[in-house]
Amino acid sequence: MKRYRISEILAENSPLKIGEEINVKGWVRAFRSNRFIQLNDGSCMANIQAVVDFEQWDEALLKRITTASALSLTGKLVESQGAGQRVELQVEHIEILGDAHPDEVQKTVMQPKRHSLDFLREQAHLRFRTNTFGAVFRIRHSVAFAIHQFFNERGFYYLHTPIITGSDAEGAGEMFRVTTLDPKNPPLNEDGTIDYKQDFFGKPVNLTVSGQLEAELAATALGQVYTFGPTFRAENSNTSRHLAEFWMIEPEVAFNNLKDNMDLTEDFLKYICSYILNHCSEDVKFLSERDAQEQAQKPQNERNEMTLLERLKFVIENPFKRLTYTEAIDVLMNSNHYKKKKFKYPVEWGIDLQSEHERYLVEKEFNCPVILTDYPAKIKAFYMRLNEDGKTVAAMDVLFPGIGEIVGGSQREERYDVLLQKCEEFHIPAEELWWYMDTRKFGTVPHAGFGLGFERMVMFVTGMSNIRDVIPFPRTPLNAEF
Ligand code: 4AD
Ligand code: MG
């Protein structure tokens, strides 16, 4: 008997007819009155209702049909008596594929009731079985797919950049070392430092913090490329927006300037939001209702007035607000919030904006996504292009409501001499980056790119407020379980 996935059976345009004999496999969500099984196979949010005629079955077998057990059910599709579903399954054959231990299920997230996200996180291996996480991870998949589709439609090439690297692209020194040396007894140089010449690669290497530098090399030949891979940062920030291991998408485009870069980013983020609205409507609807319940529990002034659905539509339909860092500092300093001393951190030209400043701009002042450009050179990475004023760089950060920084990017410094000077100022050994510097010697051109934090994007489209809830197995300081 052919097995169908529940999404195929329940689809409005399903070719399956009433009376047709089919097989479904999945896990029991609930079993009521020894008669109604709610079966879920992960293909969609909805369960299929399977009806058993209990007189026909052995009591011992029925007893094994409990929440979380795995079944293979064969039977006829019949019109559903209850509301909500077009069809249900009249069961003719039951096979128990895997038993569940009812007293243990009681202790897990599979017990059908509302659980806290903290509790769900402790059981990250089981939380896929809940409606919320089913929806989140189906959407996560679709965001990834939409990203590949967006770039493919525009003639970008997907580039795999190395995960193990010797360079610190961002220059922030937040890297995880990769080594095969014995930590108890590493080979030493005469001066007592570790002799990395004896390590696997013959030099110190780490997990990548960004694929950008390598992407730039490819962009100056293939024209337009993007990376989509895991990145690692050993920053000790235990916030709801930081992971030690996260995924990043980094397009890099030859001949683009900062304005082109902003246009590409805006199109890209809007494309992802529309894709999710159009392709994951059932999951988004569920998460939107979930989000509305969460919002209702917050104090009035912290509530998001828009539902998740409205937020997605808002991003698609409205232009992002674009302004320079310098203008943003003015806005902050002229705000009542500032005058009433409500910011915890100081505001003045030259500071690195704190999340409270970014949130003020996005959520209070402009109430829409914001692109901030032209930051002070000192607070941004060495590779960003120096502006005419000699003190700002062609940087851009995209700030999203409820998320903060979702994208960071820039036009790159394509002038060899200026780049060399920047390396010196930032104490970056240009000779180690000889391969990067080389691109500026052989037909160097203006080029630009950006990095989208994949999980932050998934947070936005799912309405989940903690980044640990949009990646299957989060890695954060002191936490690498599962
Ligand atoms: O702003 P970042 O550090 O930019 C870069 O890495 C550049 N090389 C990108 C480029 O121009 N090609 O990081 C880019 C984005 C951030 O805006 C944020 O969304 C995300 O990556 N991000 C993190 N996401 C989760 N956890 C962390 N610890 C993150 N750090 C950055
Ligand atoms: Mg950044």
Tab-separated table of C-alpha atoms in Angstrom, residues 225-437:
chain	number	residue	atom	x	y	z
A	225	VAL	CA	28.845	35.000	-5.397
A	226	TYR	CA	27.387	34.186	-2.006
A	227	THR	CA	28.376	31.969	0.865
A	228	PHE	CA	25.971	30.200	3.194
A	229	GLY	CA	27.708	28.355	5.954
A	230	PRO	CA	28.351	27.994	9.649
A	231	THR	CA	30.371	30.674	11.422
A	232	PHE	CA	31.818	30.597	14.902
A	233	ARG	CA	32.392	33.341	17.402
A	234	ALA	CA	33.795	32.919	20.851
A	235	GLU	CA	32.207	36.126	22.120
A	236	ASN	CA	31.117	35.668	25.653
A	237	SER	CA	27.721	37.259	25.200
A	238	ASN	CA	24.879	35.368	26.745
A	239	THR	CA	22.069	37.262	25.068
A	240	SER	CA	18.900	36.228	23.281
A	241	ARG	CA	20.514	37.266	19.966
A	242	HIS	CA	23.961	35.659	20.078
A	243	LEU	CA	25.135	32.152	19.330
A	244	ALA	CA	28.677	30.813	19.365
A	245	GLU	CA	27.827	28.800	16.243
A	246	PHE	CA	25.480	30.419	13.766
A	247	TRP	CA	24.892	30.438	10.024
A	248	MET	CA	25.633	33.373	7.822
A	249	ILE	CA	24.844	34.296	4.228
A	250	GLU	CA	27.421	36.563	2.618
A	251	PRO	CA	26.859	37.843	-0.909
A	252	GLU	CA	29.744	39.675	-2.553
A	253	VAL	CA	29.324	41.615	-5.781
A	254	ALA	CA	31.932	43.112	-8.103
A	255	PHE	CA	31.180	46.643	-9.356
A	256	ASN	CA	28.587	47.343	-6.632
A	257	ASN	CA	28.817	50.451	-4.487
A	258	LEU	CA	27.181	51.063	-1.128
A	259	LYS	CA	23.875	52.182	-2.672
A	260	ASP	CA	23.710	49.012	-4.814
A	261	ASN	CA	24.533	47.025	-1.706
A	262	MET	CA	21.646	48.578	0.229
A	263	ASP	CA	19.248	47.957	-2.663
A	264	LEU	CA	20.312	44.313	-2.875
A	265	THR	CA	19.899	43.834	0.874
A	266	GLU	CA	16.478	45.390	0.928
A	267	ASP	CA	15.255	43.306	-2.030
A	268	PHE	CA	16.716	40.202	-0.416
A	269	LEU	CA	15.089	40.654	2.984
A	270	LYS	CA	11.742	41.488	1.388
A	271	TYR	CA	11.998	38.449	-0.862
A	272	ILE	CA	12.532	36.139	2.113
A	273	CYS	CA	9.554	37.600	3.974
A	274	SER	CA	7.248	37.235	0.938
A	275	TYR	CA	8.462	33.715	0.287
A	276	ILE	CA	7.628	32.684	3.840
A	277	LEU	CA	4.223	34.387	3.787
A	278	ASN	CA	3.377	32.633	0.521
A	279	HIS	CA	4.816	29.197	1.223
A	280	CYS	CA	4.467	28.653	4.960
A	281	SER	CA	1.127	30.302	5.633
A	282	GLU	CA	-0.188	27.600	7.970
A	283	ASP	CA	2.941	27.625	10.148
A	284	VAL	CA	3.154	31.426	10.146
A	285	LYS	CA	-0.499	31.680	11.138
A	286	PHE	CA	0.088	29.344	14.064
A	287	LEU	CA	3.196	31.241	15.199
A	288	SER	CA	1.431	34.561	14.732
A	289	GLU	CA	-1.296	33.445	17.151
A	290	ARG	CA	1.319	32.126	19.531
A	291	ASP	CA	3.171	35.440	19.363
A	292	ALA	CA	-0.059	37.375	19.981
A	293	GLN	CA	-0.605	35.376	23.195
A	294	GLU	CA	2.966	36.086	24.316
A	295	GLN	CA	2.585	39.799	23.551
A	296	ALA	CA	-0.627	39.958	25.557
A	297	GLN	CA	1.278	38.811	28.650
A	298	LYS	CA	3.841	41.598	28.386
A	299	PRO	CA	3.411	45.020	29.987
A	300	GLN	CA	1.654	47.467	27.667
A	301	ASN	CA	4.752	49.520	26.789
A	302	GLU	CA	6.778	46.457	25.770
A	303	ARG	CA	4.100	44.949	23.590
A	304	ASN	CA	4.455	44.782	19.853
A	305	GLU	CA	1.292	46.280	18.479
A	306	MET	CA	1.584	44.424	15.202
A	307	THR	CA	1.008	40.693	14.892
A	308	LEU	CA	3.697	38.570	13.272
A	309	LEU	CA	1.680	38.453	10.052
A	310	GLU	CA	1.359	42.236	10.056
A	311	ARG	CA	5.074	42.662	10.745
A	312	LEU	CA	5.992	40.513	7.754
A	313	LYS	CA	3.606	42.425	5.489
A	314	PHE	CA	4.914	45.694	6.833
A	315	VAL	CA	8.499	44.837	5.914
A	316	ILE	CA	7.462	43.758	2.422
A	317	GLU	CA	5.362	46.828	1.714
A	318	ASN	CA	7.401	49.678	3.196
A	319	PRO	CA	10.754	51.114	2.159
A	320	PHE	CA	13.496	50.802	4.766
A	321	LYS	CA	14.552	54.082	6.356
A	322	ARG	CA	18.104	54.955	5.281
A	323	LEU	CA	20.263	57.406	7.210
A	324	THR	CA	23.890	57.914	8.118
A	325	TYR	CA	25.433	57.115	11.466
A	326	THR	CA	26.044	60.820	11.984
A	327	GLU	CA	22.365	61.598	11.398
A	328	ALA	CA	21.394	58.778	13.751
A	329	ILE	CA	23.559	60.217	16.522
A	330	ASP	CA	21.770	63.552	16.029
A	331	VAL	CA	18.382	61.850	16.233
A	332	LEU	CA	19.397	60.107	19.453
A	333	MET	CA	20.822	63.238	21.040
A	334	ASN	CA	17.720	65.231	20.189
A	335	SER	CA	15.353	62.626	21.575
A	336	ASN	CA	13.388	63.102	24.768
A	337	HIS	CA	14.656	59.694	25.791
A	338	TYR	CA	18.189	61.089	25.772
A	339	LYS	CA	17.229	64.346	27.439
A	340	LYS	CA	15.508	62.422	30.215
A	341	LYS	CA	18.708	60.351	30.597
A	342	LYS	CA	16.949	57.112	29.827
A	343	PHE	CA	19.810	55.578	27.848
A	344	LYS	CA	22.111	53.476	29.982
A	345	TYR	CA	25.126	53.993	27.691
A	346	PRO	CA	26.498	57.380	26.578
A	347	VAL	CA	25.627	58.829	23.166
A	348	GLU	CA	28.196	60.818	21.221
A	349	TRP	CA	29.768	60.710	17.770
A	350	GLY	CA	32.284	57.881	17.646
A	351	ILE	CA	30.577	55.426	19.980
A	352	ASP	CA	29.639	51.932	18.916
A	353	LEU	CA	25.841	51.960	19.037
A	354	GLN	CA	24.433	49.792	21.809
A	355	SER	CA	21.393	47.656	21.332
A	356	GLU	CA	19.278	50.190	23.333
A	357	HIS	CA	20.222	52.880	20.793
A	358	GLU	CA	19.468	50.688	17.813
A	359	ARG	CA	16.149	49.643	19.295
A	360	TYR	CA	15.220	53.235	20.010
A	361	LEU	CA	15.813	54.201	16.367
A	362	VAL	CA	13.902	51.238	14.941
A	363	GLU	CA	11.109	50.780	17.444
A	364	LYS	CA	10.481	54.287	18.767
A	365	GLU	CA	11.751	56.843	16.264
A	366	PHE	CA	11.145	55.337	12.815
A	367	ASN	CA	9.010	52.275	13.471
A	368	CYS	CA	10.370	50.415	10.476
A	369	PRO	CA	13.548	48.622	9.366
A	370	VAL	CA	16.461	51.053	9.286
A	371	ILE	CA	19.701	51.021	7.288
A	372	LEU	CA	22.461	52.976	8.990
A	373	THR	CA	25.463	53.894	6.853
A	374	ASP	CA	28.829	55.608	6.987
A	375	TYR	CA	30.038	54.666	10.454
A	376	PRO	CA	33.251	55.999	12.000
A	377	ALA	CA	36.173	54.055	10.546
A	378	LYS	CA	37.543	53.273	14.013
A	379	ILE	CA	34.594	51.124	15.099
A	380	LYS	CA	34.296	49.071	11.899
A	381	ALA	CA	36.406	46.354	10.254
A	382	PHE	CA	39.614	47.134	8.363
A	383	TYR	CA	38.278	46.139	4.929
A	384	MET	CA	35.567	48.815	4.696
A	385	ARG	CA	36.062	51.573	2.146
A	386	LEU	CA	37.270	54.897	3.525
A	387	ASN	CA	34.974	57.813	2.621
A	388	GLU	CA	36.158	61.172	1.261
A	389	ASP	CA	35.904	62.723	4.733
A	390	GLY	CA	38.764	60.469	5.863
A	391	LYS	CA	36.983	59.487	9.083
A	392	THR	CA	33.948	57.423	8.088
A	393	VAL	CA	33.673	54.223	6.046
A	394	ALA	CA	31.097	52.974	3.524
A	395	ALA	CA	29.547	50.606	6.049
A	396	MET	CA	25.904	49.654	6.452
A	397	ASP	CA	23.995	47.892	9.203
A	398	VAL	CA	20.378	46.860	8.773
A	399	LEU	CA	18.371	47.091	11.991
A	400	PHE	CA	15.091	45.224	12.385
A	401	PRO	CA	12.301	45.718	14.905
A	402	GLY	CA	12.557	43.257	17.784
A	403	ILE	CA	15.900	41.943	16.494
A	404	GLY	CA	18.371	44.810	16.241
A	405	GLU	CA	21.225	44.265	13.778
A	406	ILE	CA	20.240	41.634	11.251
A	407	VAL	CA	22.707	42.517	8.465
A	408	GLY	CA	26.174	44.036	8.501
A	409	GLY	CA	27.971	44.954	5.291
A	410	SER	CA	29.976	47.517	3.364
A	411	GLN	CA	31.598	48.627	0.182
A	412	ARG	CA	35.136	47.235	0.346
A	413	GLU	CA	38.383	49.161	0.230
A	414	GLU	CA	39.602	48.383	-3.276
A	415	ARG	CA	42.579	50.785	-3.255
A	416	TYR	CA	45.753	48.861	-2.422
A	417	ASP	CA	47.573	51.699	-0.676
A	418	VAL	CA	44.618	52.715	1.452
A	419	LEU	CA	44.031	49.076	2.427
A	420	LEU	CA	47.672	48.626	3.378
A	421	GLN	CA	47.487	51.750	5.517
A	422	LYS	CA	44.338	50.396	7.201
A	423	CYS	CA	46.063	47.097	7.964
A	424	GLU	CA	48.808	49.003	9.733
A	425	GLU	CA	46.365	51.074	11.757
A	426	PHE	CA	44.445	47.966	12.798
A	427	HIS	CA	47.618	45.925	13.473
A	428	ILE	CA	46.652	43.387	10.851
A	429	PRO	CA	49.669	41.591	9.358
A	430	ALA	CA	49.190	42.337	5.641
A	431	GLU	CA	51.861	39.787	4.710
A	432	GLU	CA	49.730	36.968	6.168
A	433	LEU	CA	46.808	38.262	4.132
A	434	TRP	CA	48.931	38.407	0.964
A	435	TRP	CA	46.287	36.499	-0.971
A	436	TYR	CA	43.657	39.054	-0.014
A	437	MET	CA	45.899	42.009	-0.763
